[in-house]
PDB file of C-alpha atoms and ligand atoms in Angstrom:
ATOM      1  CA  MET A 280      13.527  -7.972 -13.667  1.00 42.00           C
ATOM      2  CA  SER A 281      14.177  -8.978 -10.089  1.00 46.00           C
ATOM      3  CA  ASN A 282      14.562  -6.287  -7.485  1.00 46.00           C
ATOM      4  CA  ILE A 283      16.033  -8.551  -4.828  1.00 48.00           C
ATOM      5  CA  THR A 284      19.719  -9.270  -4.633  1.00 57.00           C
ATOM      6  CA  GLN A 285      20.948 -10.068  -1.108  1.00 71.00           C
ATOM      7  CA  PRO A 286      20.877 -12.023   1.122  1.00 94.00           C
ATOM      8  CA  TYR A 287      20.166 -15.307  -0.634  1.00 98.00           C
ATOM      9  CA  ILE A 288      17.146 -17.138   0.796  1.00 98.00           C
ATOM     10  CA  GLY A 289      15.767 -20.232  -0.903  1.00 98.00           C
ATOM     11  CA  ARG A 290      13.063 -22.699   0.029  1.00 98.00           C
ATOM     12  CA  PHE A 291      11.548 -26.115  -0.538  1.00 98.00           C
ATOM     13  CA  ALA A 292       7.775 -26.157  -0.252  1.00 98.00           C
ATOM     14  CA  PRO A 293       6.324 -29.674  -0.428  1.00 98.00           C
ATOM     15  CA  SER A 294       2.628 -30.456  -0.105  1.00 97.00           C
ATOM     16  CA  PRO A 295       2.086 -33.266   2.428  1.00 97.00           C
ATOM     17  CA  THR A 296       0.227 -35.531   0.017  1.00 95.00           C
ATOM     18  CA  GLY A 297       2.554 -38.501   0.443  1.00 95.00           C
ATOM     19  CA  PRO A 298       6.166 -39.402   1.177  1.00 96.00           C
ATOM     20  CA  LEU A 299       9.069 -37.834  -0.734  1.00 97.00           C
ATOM     21  CA  HIS A 300       9.913 -39.605  -3.996  1.00 96.00           C
ATOM     22  CA  PHE A 301      12.646 -39.129  -6.579  1.00 97.00           C
ATOM     23  CA  GLY A 302      10.677 -36.358  -8.350  1.00 96.00           C
ATOM     24  CA  SER A 303      10.294 -34.230  -5.224  1.00 97.00           C
ATOM     25  CA  LEU A 304      13.908 -34.970  -4.251  1.00 98.00           C
ATOM     26  CA  ILE A 305      15.059 -33.152  -7.409  1.00 98.00           C
ATOM     27  CA  ALA A 306      13.346 -29.937  -6.294  1.00 98.00           C
ATOM     28  CA  ALA A 307      14.718 -30.350  -2.762  1.00 98.00           C
ATOM     29  CA  VAL A 308      18.297 -31.020  -3.926  1.00 98.00           C
ATOM     30  CA  GLY A 309      18.247 -28.283  -6.612  1.00 98.00           C
ATOM     31  CA  SER A 310      16.911 -25.591  -4.288  1.00 98.00           C
ATOM     32  CA  TYR A 311      19.210 -26.691  -1.456  1.00 98.00           C
ATOM     33  CA  LEU A 312      22.380 -26.683  -3.576  1.00 98.00           C
ATOM     34  CA  GLN A 313      21.571 -23.381  -5.237  1.00 98.00           C
ATOM     35  CA  ALA A 314      21.078 -21.826  -1.761  1.00 98.00           C
ATOM     36  CA  ARG A 315      24.118 -23.383  -0.099  1.00 98.00           C
ATOM     37  CA  HIS A 316      26.373 -22.667  -3.087  1.00 98.00           C
ATOM     38  CA  HIS A 317      25.473 -18.994  -2.582  1.00 97.00           C
ATOM     39  CA  ASN A 318      26.036 -19.262   1.188  1.00 97.00           C
ATOM     40  CA  GLY A 319      22.328 -18.737   1.555  1.00 98.00           C
ATOM     41  CA  GLN A 320      19.588 -19.824   3.898  1.00 98.00           C
ATOM     42  CA  TRP A 321      17.307 -22.684   2.936  1.00 98.00           C
ATOM     43  CA  TYR A 322      13.821 -22.918   4.438  1.00 98.00           C
ATOM     44  CA  VAL A 323      11.265 -25.679   4.397  1.00 98.00           C
ATOM     45  CA  ARG A 324       7.586 -24.810   4.173  1.00 98.00           C
ATOM     46  CA  ILE A 325       4.867 -27.434   4.428  1.00 98.00           C
ATOM     47  CA  GLU A 326       2.059 -26.458   2.071  1.00 98.00           C
ATOM     48  CA  ASP A 327      -0.773 -28.105   3.990  1.00 98.00           C
ATOM     49  CA  LEU A 328      -3.622 -25.986   2.655  1.00 97.00           C
ATOM     50  CA  ASP A 329      -5.918 -28.744   1.540  1.00 96.00           C
ATOM     51  CA  PRO A 330      -6.943 -31.287   4.192  1.00 94.00           C
ATOM     52  CA  HIS A 331      -8.728 -33.408   1.546  1.00 94.00           C
ATOM     53  CA  ARG A 332      -5.459 -34.040  -0.311  1.00 93.00           C
ATOM     54  CA  GLU A 333      -3.314 -34.366   2.776  1.00 95.00           C
ATOM     55  CA  VAL A 334      -2.076 -37.816   3.769  1.00 95.00           C
ATOM     56  CA  PRO A 335      -1.858 -38.011   7.572  1.00 95.00           C
ATOM     57  CA  GLY A 336       1.721 -38.355   8.771  1.00 96.00           C
ATOM     58  CA  SER A 337       3.292 -37.311   5.470  1.00 96.00           C
ATOM     59  CA  ALA A 338       4.510 -33.881   6.660  1.00 98.00           C
ATOM     60  CA  ASP A 339       6.520 -35.621   9.395  1.00 98.00           C
ATOM     61  CA  SER A 340       7.673 -38.311   6.983  1.00 97.00           C
ATOM     62  CA  ILE A 341       8.901 -35.663   4.489  1.00 98.00           C
ATOM     63  CA  LEU A 342      10.841 -33.836   7.211  1.00 98.00           C
ATOM     64  CA  HIS A 343      12.300 -37.084   8.514  1.00 98.00           C
ATOM     65  CA  THR A 344      13.439 -38.067   5.011  1.00 98.00           C
ATOM     66  CA  LEU A 345      15.032 -34.655   4.422  1.00 98.00           C
ATOM     67  CA  GLU A 346      16.996 -35.076   7.651  1.00 98.00           C
ATOM     68  CA  LYS A 347      18.106 -38.579   6.731  1.00 98.00           C
ATOM     69  CA  TYR A 348      19.300 -37.265   3.363  1.00 98.00           C
ATOM     70  CA  GLY A 349      21.300 -34.498   5.038  1.00 98.00           C
ATOM     71  CA  LEU A 350      19.034 -31.791   3.610  1.00 98.00           C
ATOM     72  CA  LEU A 351      19.113 -29.701   6.749  1.00 98.00           C
ATOM     73  CA  TRP A 352      17.001 -26.557   6.745  1.00 98.00           C
ATOM     74  CA  ASP A 353      17.368 -23.269   8.567  1.00 98.00           C
ATOM     75  CA  GLY A 354      14.961 -21.950  11.180  1.00 98.00           C
ATOM     76  CA  ALA A 355      11.538 -23.334  11.981  1.00 98.00           C
ATOM     77  CA  VAL A 356       9.411 -25.144   9.415  1.00 98.00           C
ATOM     78  CA  LEU A 357       6.518 -22.936   8.266  1.00 98.00           C
ATOM     79  CA  TYR A 358       3.102 -24.634   8.026  1.00 98.00           C
ATOM     80  CA  GLN A 359       0.614 -22.951   5.732  1.00 98.00           C
ATOM     81  CA  SER A 360      -2.276 -24.326   7.789  1.00 98.00           C
ATOM     82  CA  GLN A 361      -1.212 -21.871  10.505  1.00 98.00           C
ATOM     83  CA  ARG A 362      -0.995 -18.824   8.255  1.00 98.00           C
ATOM     84  CA  GLY A 363      -4.700 -18.118   7.648  1.00 98.00           C
ATOM     85  CA  GLN A 364      -4.714 -14.737   9.374  1.00 98.00           C
ATOM     86  CA  HIS A 365      -1.992 -13.446   7.040  1.00 98.00           C
ATOM     87  CA  TYR A 366      -3.848 -14.662   3.959  1.00 98.00           C
ATOM     88  CA  GLN A 367      -7.045 -13.084   5.303  1.00 98.00           C
ATOM     89  CA  ILE A 368      -5.415  -9.653   5.670  1.00 98.00           C
ATOM     90  CA  ALA A 369      -4.212  -9.726   2.049  1.00 98.00           C
ATOM     91  CA  LEU A 370      -7.599 -10.971   0.843  1.00 98.00           C
ATOM     92  CA  ASN A 371      -9.411  -8.170   2.713  1.00 97.00           C
ATOM     93  CA  THR A 372      -7.152  -5.579   1.087  1.00 97.00           C
ATOM     94  CA  LEU A 373      -7.768  -6.991  -2.383  1.00 97.00           C
ATOM     95  CA  LEU A 374     -11.536  -7.048  -1.799  1.00 95.00           C
ATOM     96  CA  LYS A 375     -11.598  -3.556  -0.315  1.00 95.00           C
ATOM     97  CA  ASN A 376      -9.737  -2.174  -3.325  1.00 96.00           C
ATOM     98  CA  GLN A 377     -11.971  -4.106  -5.710  1.00 94.00           C
ATOM     99  CA  GLN A 378      -8.997  -5.999  -7.082  1.00 96.00           C
ATOM    100  CA  ALA A 379     -10.837  -9.204  -6.204  1.00 96.00           C
ATOM    101  CA  TYR A 380     -14.481 -10.217  -6.148  1.00 96.00           C
ATOM    102  CA  PRO A 381     -16.745 -13.027  -4.945  1.00 96.00           C
ATOM    103  CA  CYS A 382     -17.763 -15.515  -7.635  1.00 96.00           C
ATOM    104  CA  ILE A 383     -20.846 -17.710  -7.337  1.00 94.00           C
ATOM    105  CA  CYS A 384     -20.374 -19.653 -10.574  1.00 94.00           C
ATOM    106  CA  SER A 385     -20.510 -23.387 -10.033  1.00 91.00           C
ATOM    107  CA  ARG A 386     -18.032 -25.719 -11.699  1.00 89.00           C
ATOM    108  CA  LYS A 387     -20.849 -26.781 -14.024  1.00 92.00           C
ATOM    109  CA  THR A 388     -21.642 -23.198 -15.060  1.00 92.00           C
ATOM    110  CA  ILE A 389     -17.982 -22.534 -15.751  1.00 92.00           C
ATOM    111  CA  GLN A 390     -17.749 -25.660 -17.898  1.00 92.00           C
ATOM    112  CA  GLN A 391     -20.653 -24.330 -19.962  1.00 93.00           C
ATOM    113  CA  ILE A 392     -19.385 -20.784 -20.452  1.00 92.00           C
ATOM    114  CA  ALA A 393     -15.584 -21.006 -20.424  1.00 93.00           C
ATOM    115  CA  ARG A 394     -13.152 -21.954 -23.117  1.00 93.00           C
ATOM    116  CA  GLN A 395     -10.209 -24.263 -22.491  1.00 94.00           C
ATOM    117  CA  GLY A 396      -6.746 -22.744 -22.055  1.00 92.00           C
ATOM    118  CA  ARG A 397      -3.401 -24.399 -21.321  1.00 86.00           C
ATOM    119  CA  GLU A 398      -3.917 -23.838 -17.584  1.00 84.00           C
ATOM    120  CA  GLY A 399      -7.505 -25.102 -17.524  1.00 90.00           C
ATOM    121  CA  LEU A 400     -10.765 -23.304 -18.231  1.00 95.00           C
ATOM    122  CA  ILE A 401     -10.457 -19.553 -18.855  1.00 96.00           C
ATOM    123  CA  TYR A 402     -12.944 -17.862 -16.571  1.00 95.00           C
ATOM    124  CA  PRO A 403     -14.709 -15.159 -18.621  1.00 93.00           C
ATOM    125  CA  GLY A 404     -15.278 -12.764 -15.701  1.00 94.00           C
ATOM    126  CA  THR A 405     -19.019 -13.405 -15.302  1.00 94.00           C
ATOM    127  CA  CYS A 406     -19.122 -12.292 -11.647  1.00 95.00           C
ATOM    128  CA  ARG A 407     -16.722  -9.359 -12.048  1.00 93.00           C
ATOM    129  CA  HIS A 408     -19.292  -6.805 -11.001  1.00 87.00           C
ATOM    130  CA  ASN A 409     -20.316  -8.541  -7.775  1.00 75.00           C
ATOM    131  CA  THR A 410     -19.539  -6.294  -4.869  1.00 72.00           C
ATOM    132  CA  ASN A 411     -21.693  -7.732  -2.078  1.00 74.00           C
ATOM    133  CA  GLN A 412     -20.983 -10.900  -0.219  1.00 77.00           C
ATOM    134  CA  PRO A 413     -23.280 -13.499  -1.804  1.00 82.00           C
ATOM    135  CA  ASP A 414     -25.517 -15.593   0.445  1.00 81.00           C
ATOM    136  CA  LYS A 415     -24.604 -18.824  -1.303  1.00 84.00           C
ATOM    137  CA  GLN A 416     -21.238 -20.593  -1.498  1.00 90.00           C
ATOM    138  CA  TYR A 417     -18.664 -18.510  -3.308  1.00 95.00           C
ATOM    139  CA  SER A 418     -15.038 -18.405  -4.241  1.00 96.00           C
ATOM    140  CA  ILE A 419     -12.978 -15.216  -4.556  1.00 97.00           C
ATOM    141  CA  ARG A 420     -11.240 -14.385  -7.791  1.00 97.00           C
ATOM    142  CA  ILE A 421      -8.621 -11.802  -8.536  1.00 97.00           C
ATOM    143  CA  ARG A 422      -9.194  -9.496 -11.463  1.00 96.00           C
ATOM    144  CA  CYS A 423      -6.663  -9.806 -14.299  1.00 96.00           C
ATOM    145  CA  HIS A 424      -5.911  -7.034 -16.725  1.00 90.00           C
ATOM    146  CA  ASN A 425      -5.280  -6.943 -20.402  1.00 89.00           C
ATOM    147  CA  GLN A 426      -1.533  -6.793 -20.042  1.00 88.00           C
ATOM    148  CA  THR A 427       1.268  -9.273 -20.490  1.00 96.00           C
ATOM    149  CA  ILE A 428       3.082 -10.587 -17.423  1.00 97.00           C
ATOM    150  CA  ALA A 429       6.613 -11.790 -18.157  1.00 97.00           C
ATOM    151  CA  PHE A 430       9.669 -13.014 -16.324  1.00 98.00           C
ATOM    152  CA  ASN A 431      13.041 -14.406 -17.208  1.00 98.00           C
ATOM    153  CA  ASP A 432      13.590 -17.870 -15.777  1.00 98.00           C
ATOM    154  CA  ALA A 433      17.282 -18.613 -15.274  1.00 97.00           C
ATOM    155  CA  LEU A 434      16.870 -22.012 -16.992  1.00 98.00           C
ATOM    156  CA  GLN A 435      13.719 -21.864 -19.076  1.00 97.00           C
ATOM    157  CA  GLY A 436      14.194 -18.377 -20.552  1.00 98.00           C
ATOM    158  CA  THR A 437      11.529 -15.724 -21.022  1.00 98.00           C
ATOM    159  CA  ILE A 438       8.005 -16.783 -20.121  1.00 98.00           C
ATOM    160  CA  ASN A 439       5.003 -14.572 -20.667  1.00 97.00           C
ATOM    161  CA  GLN A 440       1.260 -14.680 -20.705  1.00 96.00           C
ATOM    162  CA  ARG A 441      -1.690 -12.360 -21.069  1.00 95.00           C
ATOM    163  CA  LEU A 442      -3.487 -13.513 -17.960  1.00 94.00           C
ATOM    164  CA  GLU A 443      -6.878 -12.030 -18.738  1.00 94.00           C
ATOM    165  CA  THR A 444      -7.269 -13.846 -22.042  1.00 93.00           C
ATOM    166  CA  GLU A 445      -5.079 -16.903 -21.431  1.00 94.00           C
ATOM    167  CA  VAL A 446      -5.971 -17.782 -17.820  1.00 94.00           C
ATOM    168  CA  GLY A 447      -8.835 -15.513 -16.763  1.00 96.00           C
ATOM    169  CA  ASP A 448      -9.528 -14.123 -13.293  1.00 97.00           C
ATOM    170  CA  TYR A 449      -8.241 -16.916 -11.054  1.00 97.00           C
ATOM    171  CA  VAL A 450      -9.338 -18.213  -7.671  1.00 97.00           C
ATOM    172  CA  ILE A 451      -7.516 -16.979  -4.563  1.00 98.00           C
ATOM    173  CA  TYR A 452     -10.020 -18.296  -2.043  1.00 98.00           C
ATOM    174  CA  ARG A 453     -11.819 -21.546  -2.756  1.00 97.00           C
ATOM    175  CA  SER A 454     -15.567 -22.081  -2.500  1.00 95.00           C
ATOM    176  CA  ASP A 455     -14.966 -25.037  -0.157  1.00 94.00           C
ATOM    177  CA  GLY A 456     -13.483 -22.626   2.371  1.00 95.00           C
ATOM    178  CA  PHE A 457      -9.761 -23.246   1.756  1.00 97.00           C
ATOM    179  CA  TRP A 458      -7.033 -20.870   0.643  1.00 98.00           C
ATOM    180  CA  ALA A 459      -5.843 -21.223  -2.918  1.00 98.00           C
ATOM    181  CA  TYR A 460      -2.219 -22.184  -3.540  1.00 98.00           C
ATOM    182  CA  GLN A 461      -1.509 -19.059  -5.654  1.00 98.00           C
ATOM    183  CA  LEU A 462      -2.403 -16.658  -2.838  1.00 98.00           C
ATOM    184  CA  ALA A 463      -0.705 -18.607  -0.051  1.00 98.00           C
ATOM    185  CA  VAL A 464       2.556 -19.192  -1.933  1.00 98.00           C
ATOM    186  CA  THR A 465       2.782 -15.533  -2.972  1.00 98.00           C
ATOM    187  CA  ILE A 466       2.249 -14.280   0.565  1.00 98.00           C
ATOM    188  CA  ASP A 467       4.636 -16.784   2.124  1.00 98.00           C
ATOM    189  CA  ASP A 468       7.452 -16.273  -0.386  1.00 98.00           C
ATOM    190  CA  THR A 469       7.275 -12.565   0.454  1.00 98.00           C
ATOM    191  CA  ALA A 470       6.892 -13.078   4.216  1.00 98.00           C
ATOM    192  CA  GLN A 471       9.928 -15.368   4.257  1.00 98.00           C
ATOM    193  CA  LYS A 472      11.893 -12.915   2.076  1.00 97.00           C
ATOM    194  CA  ILE A 473      12.654 -15.646  -0.462  1.00 98.00           C
ATOM    195  CA  SER A 474      15.133 -14.181  -2.936  1.00 98.00           C
ATOM    196  CA  GLU A 475      15.042 -17.063  -5.403  1.00 98.00           C
ATOM    197  CA  VAL A 476      12.437 -19.749  -5.965  1.00 98.00           C
ATOM    198  CA  VAL A 477      13.863 -23.033  -7.287  1.00 98.00           C
ATOM    199  CA  ARG A 478      11.230 -25.690  -8.066  1.00 98.00           C
ATOM    200  CA  GLY A 479       9.942 -28.028 -10.758  1.00 98.00           C
ATOM    201  CA  SER A 480       8.960 -26.801 -14.224  1.00 98.00           C
ATOM    202  CA  ASP A 481       5.383 -27.968 -13.670  1.00 96.00           C
ATOM    203  CA  LEU A 482       4.948 -24.650 -11.846  1.00 97.00           C
ATOM    204  CA  LEU A 483       6.529 -22.531 -14.588  1.00 97.00           C
ATOM    205  CA  HIS A 484       3.280 -20.939 -15.749  1.00 96.00           C
ATOM    206  CA  SER A 485       1.887 -20.611 -12.208  1.00 97.00           C
ATOM    207  CA  THR A 486       4.711 -18.145 -11.679  1.00 98.00           C
ATOM    208  CA  LEU A 487       2.947 -15.602 -13.890  1.00 98.00           C
ATOM    209  CA  ARG A 488      -0.074 -15.614 -11.580  1.00 97.00           C
ATOM    210  CA  GLN A 489       2.230 -15.291  -8.576  1.00 98.00           C
ATOM    211  CA  ILE A 490       4.003 -12.305 -10.146  1.00 98.00           C
ATOM    212  CA  HIS A 491       0.612 -10.786 -10.956  1.00 98.00           C
ATOM    213  CA  LEU A 492      -0.421 -11.180  -7.302  1.00 98.00           C
ATOM    214  CA  GLN A 493       2.880  -9.688  -6.153  1.00 98.00           C
ATOM    215  CA  GLN A 494       2.160  -6.670  -8.330  1.00 98.00           C
ATOM    216  CA  GLN A 495      -1.401  -6.378  -7.028  1.00 98.00           C
ATOM    217  CA  LEU A 496      -0.205  -6.539  -3.415  1.00 98.00           C
ATOM    218  CA  GLY A 497       2.842  -4.302  -3.916  1.00 98.00           C
ATOM    219  CA  TYR A 498       5.310  -7.129  -3.171  1.00 98.00           C
ATOM    220  CA  PRO A 499       8.773  -7.569  -4.730  1.00 97.00           C
ATOM    221  CA  THR A 500       9.397 -10.334  -7.278  1.00 98.00           C
ATOM    222  CA  PRO A 501      12.076 -12.943  -6.480  1.00 98.00           C
ATOM    223  CA  ASN A 502      14.205 -14.709  -9.087  1.00 98.00           C
ATOM    224  CA  TYR A 503      12.826 -17.951 -10.469  1.00 98.00           C
ATOM    225  CA  ILE A 504      14.507 -21.156 -11.604  1.00 98.00           C
ATOM    226  CA  HIS A 505      12.352 -24.009 -12.870  1.00 98.00           C
ATOM    227  CA  LEU A 506      14.181 -27.320 -12.929  1.00 98.00           C
ATOM    228  CA  PRO A 507      13.355 -30.120 -15.359  1.00 98.00           C
ATOM    229  CA  ILE A 508      10.880 -32.496 -13.743  1.00 97.00           C
ATOM    230  CA  ALA A 509      11.369 -36.256 -13.603  1.00 95.00           C
ATOM    231  CA  ILE A 510       8.924 -38.130 -15.833  1.00 94.00           C
ATOM    232  CA  ASN A 511       8.414 -41.840 -16.456  1.00 92.00           C
ATOM    233  CA  HIS A 512       8.473 -43.635 -19.816  1.00 92.00           C
ATOM    234  CA  GLN A 513       4.791 -42.767 -20.299  1.00 91.00           C
ATOM    235  CA  TYR A 514       5.809 -39.061 -20.078  1.00 90.00           C
ATOM    236  CA  LYS A 515       3.983 -38.710 -16.761  1.00 93.00           C
ATOM    237  CA  LYS A 516       5.450 -36.748 -13.866  1.00 93.00           C
ATOM    238  CA  LEU A 517       6.650 -38.962 -11.003  1.00 92.00           C
ATOM    239  CA  SER A 518       3.993 -38.511  -8.359  1.00 86.00           C
ATOM    240  CA  LYS A 519       1.693 -40.307  -6.023  1.00 79.00           C
ATOM    241  CA  GLN A 520      -0.710 -40.860  -8.951  1.00 82.00           C
ATOM    242  CA  THR A 521       2.020 -42.573 -10.990  1.00 84.00           C
ATOM    243  CA  ARG A 522       2.941 -44.626  -7.899  1.00 83.00           C
ATOM    244  CA  ALA A 523       6.425 -43.182  -7.537  1.00 87.00           C
ATOM    245  CA  PRO A 524       7.991 -45.157  -4.673  1.00 91.00           C
ATOM    246  CA  ALA A 525       8.919 -43.464  -1.409  1.00 95.00           C
ATOM    247  CA  LEU A 526      12.633 -42.686  -1.079  1.00 97.00           C
ATOM    248  CA  PRO A 527      14.555 -45.369   0.836  1.00 96.00           C
ATOM    249  CA  LEU A 528      15.704 -44.252   4.267  1.00 97.00           C
ATOM    250  CA  ASP A 529      18.468 -46.794   4.833  1.00 94.00           C
ATOM    251  CA  ASN A 530      20.900 -45.800   2.097  1.00 94.00           C
ATOM    252  CA  PRO A 531      20.458 -42.243   0.774  1.00 97.00           C
ATOM    253  CA  LEU A 532      23.822 -41.858  -0.982  1.00 97.00           C
ATOM    254  CA  PRO A 533      23.121 -43.746  -4.237  1.00 97.00           C
ATOM    255  CA  VAL A 534      19.806 -41.887  -4.625  1.00 97.00           C
ATOM    256  CA  LEU A 535      21.480 -38.540  -4.018  1.00 98.00           C
ATOM    257  CA  ILE A 536      24.093 -39.374  -6.634  1.00 98.00           C
ATOM    258  CA  LYS A 537      21.296 -40.164  -9.101  1.00 97.00           C
ATOM    259  CA  ALA A 538      19.679 -36.830  -8.268  1.00 98.00           C
ATOM    260  CA  LEU A 539      22.969 -35.044  -9.056  1.00 98.00           C
ATOM    261  CA  GLN A 540      23.266 -37.000 -12.313  1.00 97.00           C
ATOM    262  CA  PHE A 541      19.696 -36.058 -13.197  1.00 97.00           C
ATOM    263  CA  LEU A 542      20.743 -32.416 -12.791  1.00 98.00           C
ATOM    264  CA  ASN A 543      23.823 -33.142 -14.941  1.00 97.00           C
ATOM    265  CA  GLN A 544      26.320 -32.276 -12.192  1.00 98.00           C
ATOM    266  CA  SER A 545      28.723 -35.146 -13.099  1.00 94.00           C
ATOM    267  CA  PRO A 546      29.500 -36.514  -9.623  1.00 96.00           C
ATOM    268  CA  PRO A 547      32.843 -38.380  -9.690  1.00 96.00           C
ATOM    269  CA  GLN A 548      32.961 -42.137  -9.119  1.00 95.00           C
ATOM    270  CA  ILE A 549      34.743 -41.660  -5.798  1.00 95.00           C
ATOM    271  CA  LEU A 550      31.606 -40.104  -4.272  1.00 96.00           C
ATOM    272  CA  GLN A 551      30.062 -43.596  -4.223  1.00 94.00           C
ATOM    273  CA  GLU A 552      32.217 -44.258  -1.187  1.00 95.00           C
ATOM    274  CA  ALA A 553      31.766 -40.881   0.463  1.00 97.00           C
ATOM    275  CA  THR A 554      29.995 -40.106   3.710  1.00 97.00           C
ATOM    276  CA  LEU A 555      26.877 -37.979   3.510  1.00 97.00           C
ATOM    277  CA  ASP A 556      28.885 -34.963   4.715  1.00 97.00           C
ATOM    278  CA  GLU A 557      31.532 -35.482   2.059  1.00 98.00           C
ATOM    279  CA  PHE A 558      28.845 -35.886  -0.574  1.00 98.00           C
ATOM    280  CA  TRP A 559      27.257 -32.543   0.318  1.00 98.00           C
ATOM    281  CA  GLN A 560      30.599 -30.797   0.547  1.00 98.00           C
ATOM    282  CA  TRP A 561      31.439 -31.903  -2.979  1.00 98.00           C
ATOM    283  CA  ALA A 562      27.970 -31.124  -4.327  1.00 98.00           C
ATOM    284  CA  ILE A 563      27.800 -27.619  -2.810  1.00 98.00           C
ATOM    285  CA  GLN A 564      31.261 -26.705  -3.997  1.00 98.00           C
ATOM    286  CA  HIS A 565      30.832 -28.045  -7.523  1.00 98.00           C
ATOM    287  CA  TRP A 566      27.232 -26.984  -8.113  1.00 98.00           C
ATOM    288  CA  GLN A 567      26.829 -25.450 -11.554  1.00 98.00           C
ATOM    289  CA  LEU A 568      23.440 -24.132 -12.468  1.00 98.00           C
ATOM    290  CA  ASP A 569      24.330 -23.737 -16.129  1.00 96.00           C
ATOM    291  CA  LYS A 570      25.017 -27.473 -16.493  1.00 97.00           C
ATOM    292  CA  ILE A 571      21.365 -28.318 -15.800  1.00 98.00           C
ATOM    293  CA  PRO A 572      19.576 -29.262 -19.041  1.00 96.00           C
ATOM    294  CA  LYS A 573      17.326 -26.414 -20.171  1.00 96.00           C
ATOM    295  CA  GLN A 574      14.394 -28.772 -20.536  1.00 95.00           C
ATOM    296  CA  HIS A 575      10.981 -28.981 -18.947  1.00 96.00           C
ATOM    297  CA  ALA A 576      11.259 -32.698 -18.271  1.00 95.00           C
ATOM    298  CA  ILE A 577      13.685 -35.626 -18.303  1.00 93.00           C
ATOM    299  CA  ILE A 578      12.737 -39.306 -18.478  1.00 93.00           C
ATOM    300  CA  THR A 579      14.000 -41.380 -15.572  1.00 92.00           C
ATOM    301  CA  ASN A 580      13.842 -45.029 -14.540  1.00 87.00           C
ATOM    302  CA  GLU A 581      13.465 -44.127 -10.851  1.00 84.00           C
TER     303      GLU A 581
HETATM  304  N1  LIG B 104       3.596 -27.273  -2.774  1.00 94.21           N
HETATM  305  C1  LIG B 104       3.869 -27.364  -4.172  1.00 94.21           C
HETATM  306  C2  LIG B 104       4.067 -28.792  -4.585  1.00 94.21           C
HETATM  307  O1  LIG B 104       4.399 -29.622  -3.756  1.00 94.21           O
HETATM  308  C3  LIG B 104       5.120 -26.624  -4.575  1.00 94.21           C
HETATM  309  C4  LIG B 104       4.939 -25.198  -4.478  1.00 94.21           C
HETATM  310  C5  LIG B 104       6.129 -24.341  -4.853  1.00 94.21           C
HETATM  311  O2  LIG B 104       7.287 -24.793  -4.821  1.00 94.21           O
HETATM  312  O3  LIG B 104       5.857 -23.184  -5.121  1.00 94.21           O
HETATM  313  O4  LIG B 104       3.896 -29.084  -5.751  1.00 94.21           O
END
């Protein structure tokens, strides 16, 4: 399905909502090893689209932790907060071609009219015929069509969805004046020529909206790999909400070894005494994608 082959470019795209924890380390390590094993580039993009969710200082803390862990990226870090003009150009095109439309429905209205889907409420297209810019607060939604979007995830297999009936026209520009994740990530993955997206399985179904947007904007589709996410014994994803502790900065090696074990890469005992360089050398050389459990989530004590 993918139309991109070479060169390999991967990325890690954290949101600066807190320090890195074991859960986010899995996505960083998995995307890094997959890129380096293919002699590829690995970029870091800070997804700082939402100032309300942002924790001051966490972008710098994430980058500092990556460095301490030997996860060294290529080129300059891309900050989504500086990319508004690119998102605006794409949005203008979509509006001009009537692929997107302004929506004035409040959250309350949507709760009254929409039915619940697996990705949240399914917007029934109430404002689809709006063409003028409304004078009250509005979001912008992209029009979905009655067709199935599908892709083949290298770990999770074939994933498909009929967006119109299962998700509904989704928001690409938020009514509070911020860019929506789906639009920004689609534009940036294309702008950075990402050939393969490796991230947590919590974003598996978001991928269908991103592929839909790629199709609407005439962009190519990269390969996708969704890694199992780390969950706690209550089956909750490790996150700020579940109080996942920040990664220690003083002794990264044991944590990195646990990350490799989580991804079922069987690091040998001798790595416990390795330097960080030796650790990465071993991990890059011995990385085997097909050893990763084909699961959405794995319970961890971290
Ligand atoms: N910024 C998103 C997050 O931290 C990840 C986005 C992505 O990898 O596409 O959950």
